[in-house]
JSON list of C-alpha atoms in Angstrom, two decimals:
[
{"chain": "A", "resi": 1, "resn": "MET", "atom": "CA", "xyz": [-2.02, 28.71, -5.71]},
{"chain": "A", "resi": 2, "resn": "LEU", "atom": "CA", "xyz": [-2.13, 26.80, -9.54]},
{"chain": "A", "resi": 3, "resn": "TYR", "atom": "CA", "xyz": [-4.46, 29.32, -10.92]},
{"chain": "A", "resi": 4, "resn": "SER", "atom": "CA", "xyz": [-2.41, 32.48, -9.86]},
{"chain": "A", "resi": 5, "resn": "PHE", "atom": "CA", "xyz": [0.50, 30.81, -11.18]},
{"chain": "A", "resi": 6, "resn": "LEU", "atom": "CA", "xyz": [-1.24, 29.82, -15.06]},
{"chain": "A", "resi": 7, "resn": "VAL", "atom": "CA", "xyz": [-2.31, 33.64, -14.77]},
{"chain": "A", "resi": 8, "resn": "HIS", "atom": "CA", "xyz": [1.12, 34.69, -14.05]},
{"chain": "A", "resi": 9, "resn": "PHE", "atom": "CA", "xyz": [2.59, 32.43, -16.73]},
{"chain": "A", "resi": 10, "resn": "PHE", "atom": "CA", "xyz": [-0.06, 31.98, -19.62]},
{"chain": "A", "resi": 11, "resn": "GLY", "atom": "CA", "xyz": [-0.76, 35.64, -19.52]},
{"chain": "A", "resi": 12, "resn": "PRO", "atom": "CA", "xyz": [2.34, 37.15, -20.42]},
{"chain": "A", "resi": 13, "resn": "LEU", "atom": "CA", "xyz": [3.35, 34.66, -22.53]},
{"chain": "A", "resi": 14, "resn": "ILE", "atom": "CA", "xyz": [0.09, 34.92, -24.81]},
{"chain": "A", "resi": 15, "resn": "SER", "atom": "CA", "xyz": [0.49, 38.78, -24.78]},
{"chain": "A", "resi": 16, "resn": "LEU", "atom": "CA", "xyz": [4.22, 38.07, -26.28]},
{"chain": "A", "resi": 17, "resn": "PHE", "atom": "CA", "xyz": [2.58, 36.67, -29.20]},
{"chain": "A", "resi": 18, "resn": "ASN", "atom": "CA", "xyz": [-0.67, 38.37, -29.41]},
{"chain": "A", "resi": 19, "resn": "GLY", "atom": "CA", "xyz": [0.14, 41.68, -27.83]},
{"chain": "A", "resi": 20, "resn": "ARG", "atom": "CA", "xyz": [-1.70, 42.88, -24.71]},
{"chain": "A", "resi": 21, "resn": "GLN", "atom": "CA", "xyz": [-5.24, 42.01, -24.18]},
{"chain": "A", "resi": 22, "resn": "ILE", "atom": "CA", "xyz": [-7.19, 45.31, -23.78]},
{"chain": "A", "resi": 23, "resn": "VAL", "atom": "CA", "xyz": [-9.91, 45.23, -21.25]},
{"chain": "A", "resi": 24, "resn": "ALA", "atom": "CA", "xyz": [-12.81, 47.86, -21.48]},
{"chain": "A", "resi": 25, "resn": "ASN", "atom": "CA", "xyz": [-14.49, 48.92, -18.47]},
{"chain": "A", "resi": 26, "resn": "LYS", "atom": "CA", "xyz": [-12.78, 46.84, -15.83]},
{"chain": "A", "resi": 27, "resn": "VAL", "atom": "CA", "xyz": [-13.72, 49.70, -13.44]},
{"chain": "A", "resi": 28, "resn": "ASP", "atom": "CA", "xyz": [-17.22, 48.32, -13.36]},
{"chain": "A", "resi": 29, "resn": "LEU", "atom": "CA", "xyz": [-16.81, 45.12, -11.93]},
{"chain": "A", "resi": 30, "resn": "PRO", "atom": "CA", "xyz": [-18.54, 44.69, -8.63]},
{"chain": "A", "resi": 31, "resn": "GLU", "atom": "CA", "xyz": [-17.29, 43.92, -5.41]},
{"chain": "A", "resi": 32, "resn": "GLY", "atom": "CA", "xyz": [-17.80, 40.21, -3.96]},
{"chain": "A", "resi": 33, "resn": "ASN", "atom": "CA", "xyz": [-18.68, 37.43, -6.03]},
{"chain": "A", "resi": 34, "resn": "TYR", "atom": "CA", "xyz": [-20.91, 37.58, -9.19]},
{"chain": "A", "resi": 35, "resn": "VAL", "atom": "CA", "xyz": [-21.97, 35.60, -11.87]},
{"chain": "A", "resi": 36, "resn": "LEU", "atom": "CA", "xyz": [-19.76, 36.78, -15.33]},
{"chain": "A", "resi": 37, "resn": "VAL", "atom": "CA", "xyz": [-22.14, 36.08, -18.28]},
{"chain": "A", "resi": 38, "resn": "ALA", "atom": "CA", "xyz": [-20.92, 36.11, -21.90]},
{"chain": "A", "resi": 39, "resn": "PRO", "atom": "CA", "xyz": [-21.43, 34.75, -25.30]},
{"chain": "A", "resi": 40, "resn": "HIS", "atom": "CA", "xyz": [-19.63, 31.67, -25.99]},
{"chain": "A", "resi": 41, "resn": "ARG", "atom": "CA", "xyz": [-17.26, 31.82, -29.08]},
{"chain": "A", "resi": 42, "resn": "THR", "atom": "CA", "xyz": [-14.33, 30.11, -28.91]},
{"chain": "A", "resi": 43, "resn": "TRP", "atom": "CA", "xyz": [-12.96, 27.42, -26.35]},
{"chain": "A", "resi": 44, "resn": "MET", "atom": "CA", "xyz": [-10.30, 29.69, -25.42]},
{"chain": "A", "resi": 45, "resn": "ASP", "atom": "CA", "xyz": [-12.86, 32.71, -24.05]},
{"chain": "A", "resi": 46, "resn": "PRO", "atom": "CA", "xyz": [-13.07, 31.10, -20.56]},
{"chain": "A", "resi": 47, "resn": "ILE", "atom": "CA", "xyz": [-9.19, 31.72, -20.51]},
{"chain": "A", "resi": 48, "resn": "PHE", "atom": "CA", "xyz": [-9.40, 35.26, -21.89]},
{"chain": "A", "resi": 49, "resn": "LEU", "atom": "CA", "xyz": [-12.19, 36.07, -19.43]},
{"chain": "A", "resi": 50, "resn": "ALA", "atom": "CA", "xyz": [-10.55, 34.98, -16.43]},
{"chain": "A", "resi": 51, "resn": "LEU", "atom": "CA", "xyz": [-7.36, 36.76, -17.43]},
{"chain": "A", "resi": 52, "resn": "ALA", "atom": "CA", "xyz": [-9.77, 39.96, -17.57]},
{"chain": "A", "resi": 53, "resn": "VAL", "atom": "CA", "xyz": [-11.21, 40.19, -14.38]},
{"chain": "A", "resi": 54, "resn": "TYR", "atom": "CA", "xyz": [-7.98, 38.86, -12.54]},
{"chain": "A", "resi": 55, "resn": "PRO", "atom": "CA", "xyz": [-7.07, 39.08, -9.53]},
{"chain": "A", "resi": 56, "resn": "LYS", "atom": "CA", "xyz": [-10.82, 38.18, -8.95]},
{"chain": "A", "resi": 57, "resn": "LYS", "atom": "CA", "xyz": [-10.72, 34.21, -9.47]},
{"chain": "A", "resi": 58, "resn": "LEU", "atom": "CA", "xyz": [-13.52, 32.01, -11.18]},
{"chain": "A", "resi": 59, "resn": "GLY", "atom": "CA", "xyz": [-15.11, 28.86, -10.92]},
{"chain": "A", "resi": 60, "resn": "PHE", "atom": "CA", "xyz": [-16.27, 27.21, -14.00]},
{"chain": "A", "resi": 61, "resn": "MET", "atom": "CA", "xyz": [-18.28, 23.77, -15.33]},
{"chain": "A", "resi": 62, "resn": "ALA", "atom": "CA", "xyz": [-16.93, 21.44, -17.73]},
{"chain": "A", "resi": 63, "resn": "LYS", "atom": "CA", "xyz": [-18.11, 18.40, -19.09]},
{"chain": "A", "resi": 64, "resn": "GLU", "atom": "CA", "xyz": [-17.67, 15.26, -17.08]},
{"chain": "A", "resi": 65, "resn": "GLU", "atom": "CA", "xyz": [-15.52, 13.46, -19.81]},
{"chain": "A", "resi": 66, "resn": "LEU", "atom": "CA", "xyz": [-12.62, 15.97, -19.50]},
{"chain": "A", "resi": 67, "resn": "PHE", "atom": "CA", "xyz": [-12.22, 14.51, -15.66]},
{"chain": "A", "resi": 68, "resn": "LYS", "atom": "CA", "xyz": [-11.75, 10.95, -16.41]},
{"chain": "A", "resi": 69, "resn": "GLY", "atom": "CA", "xyz": [-7.98, 10.69, -15.84]},
{"chain": "A", "resi": 70, "resn": "LYS", "atom": "CA", "xyz": [-6.34, 11.26, -12.67]},
{"chain": "A", "resi": 71, "resn": "PHE", "atom": "CA", "xyz": [-4.17, 14.43, -13.85]},
{"chain": "A", "resi": 72, "resn": "ALA", "atom": "CA", "xyz": [-6.64, 15.74, -15.84]},
{"chain": "A", "resi": 73, "resn": "ASN", "atom": "CA", "xyz": [-9.03, 15.60, -12.78]},
{"chain": "A", "resi": 74, "resn": "TYR", "atom": "CA", "xyz": [-6.57, 17.07, -10.51]},
{"chain": "A", "resi": 75, "resn": "PHE", "atom": "CA", "xyz": [-5.60, 19.93, -12.72]},
{"chain": "A", "resi": 76, "resn": "LEU", "atom": "CA", "xyz": [-9.04, 21.06, -13.85]},
{"chain": "A", "resi": 77, "resn": "ARG", "atom": "CA", "xyz": [-10.06, 20.83, -10.13]},
{"chain": "A", "resi": 78, "resn": "LYS", "atom": "CA", "xyz": [-7.14, 23.08, -9.00]},
{"chain": "A", "resi": 79, "resn": "LEU", "atom": "CA", "xyz": [-8.33, 25.34, -11.68]},
{"chain": "A", "resi": 80, "resn": "ASN", "atom": "CA", "xyz": [-12.06, 25.65, -9.55]},
{"chain": "A", "resi": 81, "resn": "ALA", "atom": "CA", "xyz": [-13.65, 23.36, -12.60]},
{"chain": "A", "resi": 82, "resn": "PHE", "atom": "CA", "xyz": [-16.38, 21.46, -11.43]},
{"chain": "A", "resi": 83, "resn": "PRO", "atom": "CA", "xyz": [-17.91, 18.24, -13.71]},
{"chain": "A", "resi": 84, "resn": "VAL", "atom": "CA", "xyz": [-21.05, 18.30, -15.07]},
{"chain": "A", "resi": 85, "resn": "ASN", "atom": "CA", "xyz": [-23.31, 15.91, -17.05]},
{"chain": "A", "resi": 86, "resn": "ARG", "atom": "CA", "xyz": [-24.21, 17.60, -20.37]},
{"chain": "A", "resi": 87, "resn": "LYS", "atom": "CA", "xyz": [-26.79, 15.12, -21.83]},
{"chain": "A", "resi": 88, "resn": "ASN", "atom": "CA", "xyz": [-28.59, 14.74, -18.08]},
{"chain": "A", "resi": 89, "resn": "PRO", "atom": "CA", "xyz": [-26.97, 17.89, -16.06]},
{"chain": "A", "resi": 90, "resn": "GLY", "atom": "CA", "xyz": [-29.45, 17.60, -13.17]},
{"chain": "A", "resi": 91, "resn": "PRO", "atom": "CA", "xyz": [-29.89, 19.79, -10.15]},
{"chain": "A", "resi": 92, "resn": "SER", "atom": "CA", "xyz": [-25.85, 20.01, -9.42]},
{"chain": "A", "resi": 93, "resn": "VAL", "atom": "CA", "xyz": [-25.49, 22.26, -12.60]},
{"chain": "A", "resi": 94, "resn": "ILE", "atom": "CA", "xyz": [-27.30, 25.17, -10.20]},
{"chain": "A", "resi": 95, "resn": "LYS", "atom": "CA", "xyz": [-26.64, 23.78, -6.82]},
{"chain": "A", "resi": 96, "resn": "LYS", "atom": "CA", "xyz": [-22.79, 23.74, -7.33]},
{"chain": "A", "resi": 97, "resn": "PRO", "atom": "CA", "xyz": [-22.42, 27.31, -8.61]},
{"chain": "A", "resi": 98, "resn": "VAL", "atom": "CA", "xyz": [-24.72, 28.36, -5.85]},
{"chain": "A", "resi": 99, "resn": "THR", "atom": "CA", "xyz": [-22.63, 26.95, -3.37]},
{"chain": "A", "resi": 100, "resn": "MET", "atom": "CA", "xyz": [-19.41, 28.16, -4.51]},
{"chain": "A", "resi": 101, "resn": "LEU", "atom": "CA", "xyz": [-20.73, 31.77, -4.94]},
{"chain": "A", "resi": 102, "resn": "LYS", "atom": "CA", "xyz": [-22.22, 31.82, -1.20]},
{"chain": "A", "resi": 103, "resn": "LYS", "atom": "CA", "xyz": [-19.24, 29.89, 0.51]},
{"chain": "A", "resi": 104, "resn": "THR", "atom": "CA", "xyz": [-16.24, 30.59, -1.35]},
{"chain": "A", "resi": 105, "resn": "ASP", "atom": "CA", "xyz": [-14.54, 33.97, -2.63]},
{"chain": "A", "resi": 106, "resn": "LEU", "atom": "CA", "xyz": [-14.81, 32.41, -6.18]},
{"chain": "A", "resi": 107, "resn": "SER", "atom": "CA", "xyz": [-17.42, 33.99, -8.84]},
{"chain": "A", "resi": 108, "resn": "THR", "atom": "CA", "xyz": [-18.40, 31.90, -11.62]},
{"chain": "A", "resi": 109, "resn": "ILE", "atom": "CA", "xyz": [-18.37, 32.30, -15.46]},
{"chain": "A", "resi": 110, "resn": "ILE", "atom": "CA", "xyz": [-21.55, 31.18, -17.33]},
{"chain": "A", "resi": 111, "resn": "PHE", "atom": "CA", "xyz": [-22.14, 31.13, -21.16]},
{"chain": "A", "resi": 112, "resn": "PRO", "atom": "CA", "xyz": [-25.80, 31.56, -21.40]},
{"chain": "A", "resi": 113, "resn": "SER", "atom": "CA", "xyz": [-26.27, 30.33, -24.55]},
{"chain": "A", "resi": 114, "resn": "GLY", "atom": "CA", "xyz": [-24.99, 26.80, -23.55]},
{"chain": "A", "resi": 115, "resn": "SER", "atom": "CA", "xyz": [-22.53, 26.34, -26.23]},
{"chain": "A", "resi": 116, "resn": "ARG", "atom": "CA", "xyz": [-20.72, 28.41, -28.96]},
{"chain": "A", "resi": 117, "resn": "TYR", "atom": "CA", "xyz": [-22.97, 26.54, -31.59]},
{"chain": "A", "resi": 118, "resn": "SER", "atom": "CA", "xyz": [-26.03, 28.54, -30.23]},
{"chain": "A", "resi": 119, "resn": "SER", "atom": "CA", "xyz": [-26.97, 31.98, -30.00]},
{"chain": "A", "resi": 120, "resn": "LYS", "atom": "CA", "xyz": [-30.09, 31.45, -27.71]},
{"chain": "A", "resi": 121, "resn": "LEU", "atom": "CA", "xyz": [-29.91, 32.63, -24.20]},
{"chain": "A", "resi": 122, "resn": "LYS", "atom": "CA", "xyz": [-31.11, 30.28, -21.44]},
{"chain": "A", "resi": 123, "resn": "GLY", "atom": "CA", "xyz": [-32.11, 30.87, -17.98]},
{"chain": "A", "resi": 124, "resn": "GLY", "atom": "CA", "xyz": [-29.47, 28.88, -15.59]},
{"chain": "A", "resi": 125, "resn": "ALA", "atom": "CA", "xyz": [-27.34, 31.97, -15.08]},
{"chain": "A", "resi": 126, "resn": "VAL", "atom": "CA", "xyz": [-30.56, 33.97, -14.05]},
{"chain": "A", "resi": 127, "resn": "MET", "atom": "CA", "xyz": [-31.49, 31.34, -11.40]},
{"chain": "A", "resi": 128, "resn": "ILE", "atom": "CA", "xyz": [-27.95, 30.79, -10.02]},
{"chain": "A", "resi": 129, "resn": "ALA", "atom": "CA", "xyz": [-27.62, 34.74, -9.42]},
{"chain": "A", "resi": 130, "resn": "LYS", "atom": "CA", "xyz": [-30.93, 34.95, -7.83]},
{"chain": "A", "resi": 131, "resn": "MET", "atom": "CA", "xyz": [-30.46, 32.15, -5.42]},
{"chain": "A", "resi": 132, "resn": "ALA", "atom": "CA", "xyz": [-26.81, 33.02, -4.45]},
{"chain": "A", "resi": 133, "resn": "GLY", "atom": "CA", "xyz": [-27.82, 36.78, -4.35]},
{"chain": "A", "resi": 134, "resn": "VAL", "atom": "CA", "xyz": [-25.02, 37.91, -6.50]},
{"chain": "A", "resi": 135, "resn": "PRO", "atom": "CA", "xyz": [-25.20, 40.28, -9.43]},
{"chain": "A", "resi": 136, "resn": "LEU", "atom": "CA", "xyz": [-24.77, 38.95, -13.11]},
{"chain": "A", "resi": 137, "resn": "VAL", "atom": "CA", "xyz": [-22.30, 40.79, -15.31]},
{"chain": "A", "resi": 138, "resn": "PRO", "atom": "CA", "xyz": [-22.04, 40.62, -18.61]},
{"chain": "A", "resi": 139, "resn": "ALA", "atom": "CA", "xyz": [-19.02, 40.62, -21.04]},
{"chain": "A", "resi": 140, "resn": "VAL", "atom": "CA", "xyz": [-18.05, 40.05, -24.39]},
{"chain": "A", "resi": 141, "resn": "TYR", "atom": "CA", "xyz": [-14.99, 38.66, -26.22]},
{"chain": "A", "resi": 142, "resn": "GLN", "atom": "CA", "xyz": [-13.48, 39.61, -29.48]},
{"chain": "A", "resi": 143, "resn": "GLY", "atom": "CA", "xyz": [-10.61, 38.40, -31.10]},
{"chain": "A", "resi": 144, "resn": "PRO", "atom": "CA", "xyz": [-8.63, 35.16, -32.25]},
{"chain": "A", "resi": 145, "resn": "LEU", "atom": "CA", "xyz": [-11.33, 32.17, -32.38]},
{"chain": "A", "resi": 146, "resn": "PHE", "atom": "CA", "xyz": [-8.65, 29.60, -33.07]},
{"chain": "A", "resi": 147, "resn": "PHE", "atom": "CA", "xyz": [-5.13, 28.59, -31.20]},
{"chain": "A", "resi": 148, "resn": "LYS", "atom": "CA", "xyz": [-3.21, 29.30, -34.34]},
{"chain": "A", "resi": 149, "resn": "ASP", "atom": "CA", "xyz": [-4.70, 32.97, -34.92]},
{"chain": "A", "resi": 150, "resn": "LEU", "atom": "CA", "xyz": [-3.03, 34.16, -31.93]},
{"chain": "A", "resi": 151, "resn": "PHE", "atom": "CA", "xyz": [0.09, 34.32, -33.73]},
{"chain": "A", "resi": 152, "resn": "LYS", "atom": "CA", "xyz": [-1.66, 36.56, -36.45]},
{"chain": "A", "resi": 153, "resn": "ARG", "atom": "CA", "xyz": [-1.53, 39.60, -34.07]},
{"chain": "A", "resi": 154, "resn": "GLN", "atom": "CA", "xyz": [-5.14, 39.99, -33.89]},
{"chain": "A", "resi": 155, "resn": "ARG", "atom": "CA", "xyz": [-5.47, 41.44, -30.44]},
{"chain": "A", "resi": 156, "resn": "ARG", "atom": "CA", "xyz": [-7.90, 39.93, -27.86]},
{"chain": "A", "resi": 157, "resn": "LYS", "atom": "CA", "xyz": [-10.51, 42.37, -26.45]},
{"chain": "A", "resi": 158, "resn": "VAL", "atom": "CA", "xyz": [-13.04, 41.98, -23.33]},
{"chain": "A", "resi": 159, "resn": "ALA", "atom": "CA", "xyz": [-15.17, 44.50, -22.55]},
{"chain": "A", "resi": 160, "resn": "ILE", "atom": "CA", "xyz": [-17.46, 44.20, -19.34]},
{"chain": "A", "resi": 161, "resn": "GLY", "atom": "CA", "xyz": [-20.63, 45.63, -18.44]},
{"chain": "A", "resi": 162, "resn": "LYS", "atom": "CA", "xyz": [-22.68, 47.15, -15.44]},
{"chain": "A", "resi": 163, "resn": "PRO", "atom": "CA", "xyz": [-23.85, 44.40, -12.96]},
{"chain": "A", "resi": 164, "resn": "ILE", "atom": "CA", "xyz": [-27.63, 43.40, -13.61]},
{"chain": "A", "resi": 165, "resn": "TYR", "atom": "CA", "xyz": [-28.94, 42.84, -10.11]},
{"chain": "A", "resi": 166, "resn": "ILE", "atom": "CA", "xyz": [-31.73, 40.19, -9.70]},
{"chain": "A", "resi": 167, "resn": "ASP", "atom": "CA", "xyz": [-34.23, 40.95, -7.07]},
{"chain": "A", "resi": 168, "resn": "ARG", "atom": "CA", "xyz": [-34.47, 37.97, -4.23]},
{"chain": "A", "resi": 169, "resn": "LYS", "atom": "CA", "xyz": [-38.36, 38.14, -4.67]},
{"chain": "A", "resi": 170, "resn": "MET", "atom": "CA", "xyz": [-38.85, 37.72, -8.50]},
{"chain": "A", "resi": 171, "resn": "LYS", "atom": "CA", "xyz": [-40.53, 34.69, -9.69]},
{"chain": "A", "resi": 172, "resn": "LEU", "atom": "CA", "xyz": [-38.55, 32.66, -12.47]},
{"chain": "A", "resi": 173, "resn": "THR", "atom": "CA", "xyz": [-41.36, 32.85, -14.73]},
{"chain": "A", "resi": 174, "resn": "GLU", "atom": "CA", "xyz": [-40.92, 32.57, -18.67]},
{"chain": "A", "resi": 175, "resn": "GLU", "atom": "CA", "xyz": [-41.94, 36.32, -18.86]},
{"chain": "A", "resi": 176, "resn": "ASN", "atom": "CA", "xyz": [-39.14, 37.28, -16.04]},
{"chain": "A", "resi": 177, "resn": "LEU", "atom": "CA", "xyz": [-36.83, 35.22, -17.53]},
{"chain": "A", "resi": 178, "resn": "ALA", "atom": "CA", "xyz": [-37.11, 36.46, -20.94]},
{"chain": "A", "resi": 179, "resn": "GLN", "atom": "CA", "xyz": [-36.92, 40.06, -19.51]},
{"chain": "A", "resi": 180, "resn": "VAL", "atom": "CA", "xyz": [-33.43, 39.55, -17.83]},
{"chain": "A", "resi": 181, "resn": "GLU", "atom": "CA", "xyz": [-32.40, 37.57, -21.03]},
{"chain": "A", "resi": 182, "resn": "GLN", "atom": "CA", "xyz": [-33.36, 40.36, -23.25]},
{"chain": "A", "resi": 183, "resn": "GLU", "atom": "CA", "xyz": [-31.50, 42.76, -20.91]},
{"chain": "A", "resi": 184, "resn": "LEU", "atom": "CA", "xyz": [-28.44, 41.03, -20.96]},
{"chain": "A", "resi": 185, "resn": "GLN", "atom": "CA", "xyz": [-28.38, 40.59, -24.96]},
{"chain": "A", "resi": 186, "resn": "THR", "atom": "CA", "xyz": [-28.59, 44.22, -25.05]},
{"chain": "A", "resi": 187, "resn": "ALA", "atom": "CA", "xyz": [-25.75, 44.43, -22.81]},
{"chain": "A", "resi": 188, "resn": "PHE", "atom": "CA", "xyz": [-24.13, 42.31, -25.21]},
{"chain": "A", "resi": 189, "resn": "ASP", "atom": "CA", "xyz": [-24.59, 44.00, -28.28]},
{"chain": "A", "resi": 190, "resn": "ALA", "atom": "CA", "xyz": [-23.81, 47.29, -26.74]},
{"chain": "A", "resi": 191, "resn": "LEU", "atom": "CA", "xyz": [-20.44, 45.83, -25.45]},
{"chain": "A", "resi": 192, "resn": "ASP", "atom": "CA", "xyz": [-19.51, 44.58, -28.95]},
{"chain": "A", "resi": 193, "resn": "LYS", "atom": "CA", "xyz": [-20.19, 48.05, -30.71]},
{"chain": "A", "resi": 194, "resn": "GLN", "atom": "CA", "xyz": [-17.95, 49.61, -27.95]},
{"chain": "A", "resi": 195, "resn": "LEU", "atom": "CA", "xyz": [-14.85, 47.70, -29.03]},
{"chain": "A", "resi": 196, "resn": "ASP", "atom": "CA", "xyz": [-15.71, 47.42, -32.82]},
{"chain": "A", "resi": 197, "resn": "PRO", "atom": "CA", "xyz": [-18.97, 48.84, -34.14]},
{"chain": "A", "resi": 198, "resn": "THR", "atom": "CA", "xyz": [-18.43, 46.64, -37.21]},
{"chain": "A", "resi": 199, "resn": "TYR", "atom": "CA", "xyz": [-18.33, 43.46, -35.44]},
{"chain": "A", "resi": 200, "resn": "HIS", "atom": "CA", "xyz": [-20.33, 40.87, -36.34]},
{"chain": "A", "resi": 201, "resn": "TYR", "atom": "CA", "xyz": [-20.43, 37.20, -34.82]},
{"chain": "A", "resi": 202, "resn": "VAL", "atom": "CA", "xyz": [-20.99, 33.86, -37.03]},
{"chain": "A", "resi": 203, "resn": "VAL", "atom": "CA", "xyz": [-22.46, 30.76, -35.23]},
{"chain": "A", "resi": 204, "resn": "PRO", "atom": "CA", "xyz": [-19.76, 28.13, -36.62]},
{"chain": "A", "resi": 205, "resn": "LYS", "atom": "CA", "xyz": [-21.29, 24.74, -37.62]},
{"chain": "A", "resi": 206, "resn": "LYS", "atom": "CA", "xyz": [-21.15, 22.33, -34.96]},
{"chain": "A", "resi": 207, "resn": "THR", "atom": "CA", "xyz": [-18.00, 19.98, -34.47]},
{"chain": "A", "resi": 208, "resn": "LYS", "atom": "CA", "xyz": [-17.16, 17.12, -32.33]},
{"chain": "A", "resi": 209, "resn": "LYS", "atom": "CA", "xyz": [-14.27, 19.32, -30.33]},
{"chain": "A", "resi": 210, "resn": "ASP", "atom": "CA", "xyz": [-17.09, 21.27, -27.97]},
{"chain": "A", "resi": 211, "resn": "GLU", "atom": "CA", "xyz": [-14.92, 20.86, -25.22]},
{"chain": "A", "resi": 212, "resn": "LEU", "atom": "CA", "xyz": [-16.36, 23.61, -22.70]},
{"chain": "A", "resi": 213, "resn": "ILE", "atom": "CA", "xyz": [-20.05, 24.06, -21.61]}
]
């Protein structure tokens, strides 16, 4: 209920200041659950990606420190978030999203670089998709990277790629993971060019305000 309320409240509110979000290729979203994967470029891109695929709802992981307060814990969980220890993630970082994908109607969003301060892809999203039996759906976000820039009328744009299906029999060897990761990177590059042939994202210097994984 809270998830849908915030989508219908904040979506139009953001559009009032920034203009309506452009979403390309939404028709390529598969039926059922999936793992939405995207380069992590701003703390706001989980919001804009969630708005782009709505009415499909997403669950997501966030660092456990954000769940300390009672209100924050209640609020985040109502938004389908679950806590993860970023320094020592453990098996829950895989088990929780796999269980969610299998037993609920929620898809999940994963940033395979792990942080917006890195461009190197990791294999967690591939493992989760394989174990849950759902496809990977590549997506990219272009637009304001800071909250203040939303008021400069720089349009928010999201492009969604075709699903990538993982063979359940595929072994998660380094070679196979590298092959899927390259497929994802190729999809990201193509989607970026579709939205803007001149677009180039510069990885920022790390700060102490990296809130989301």
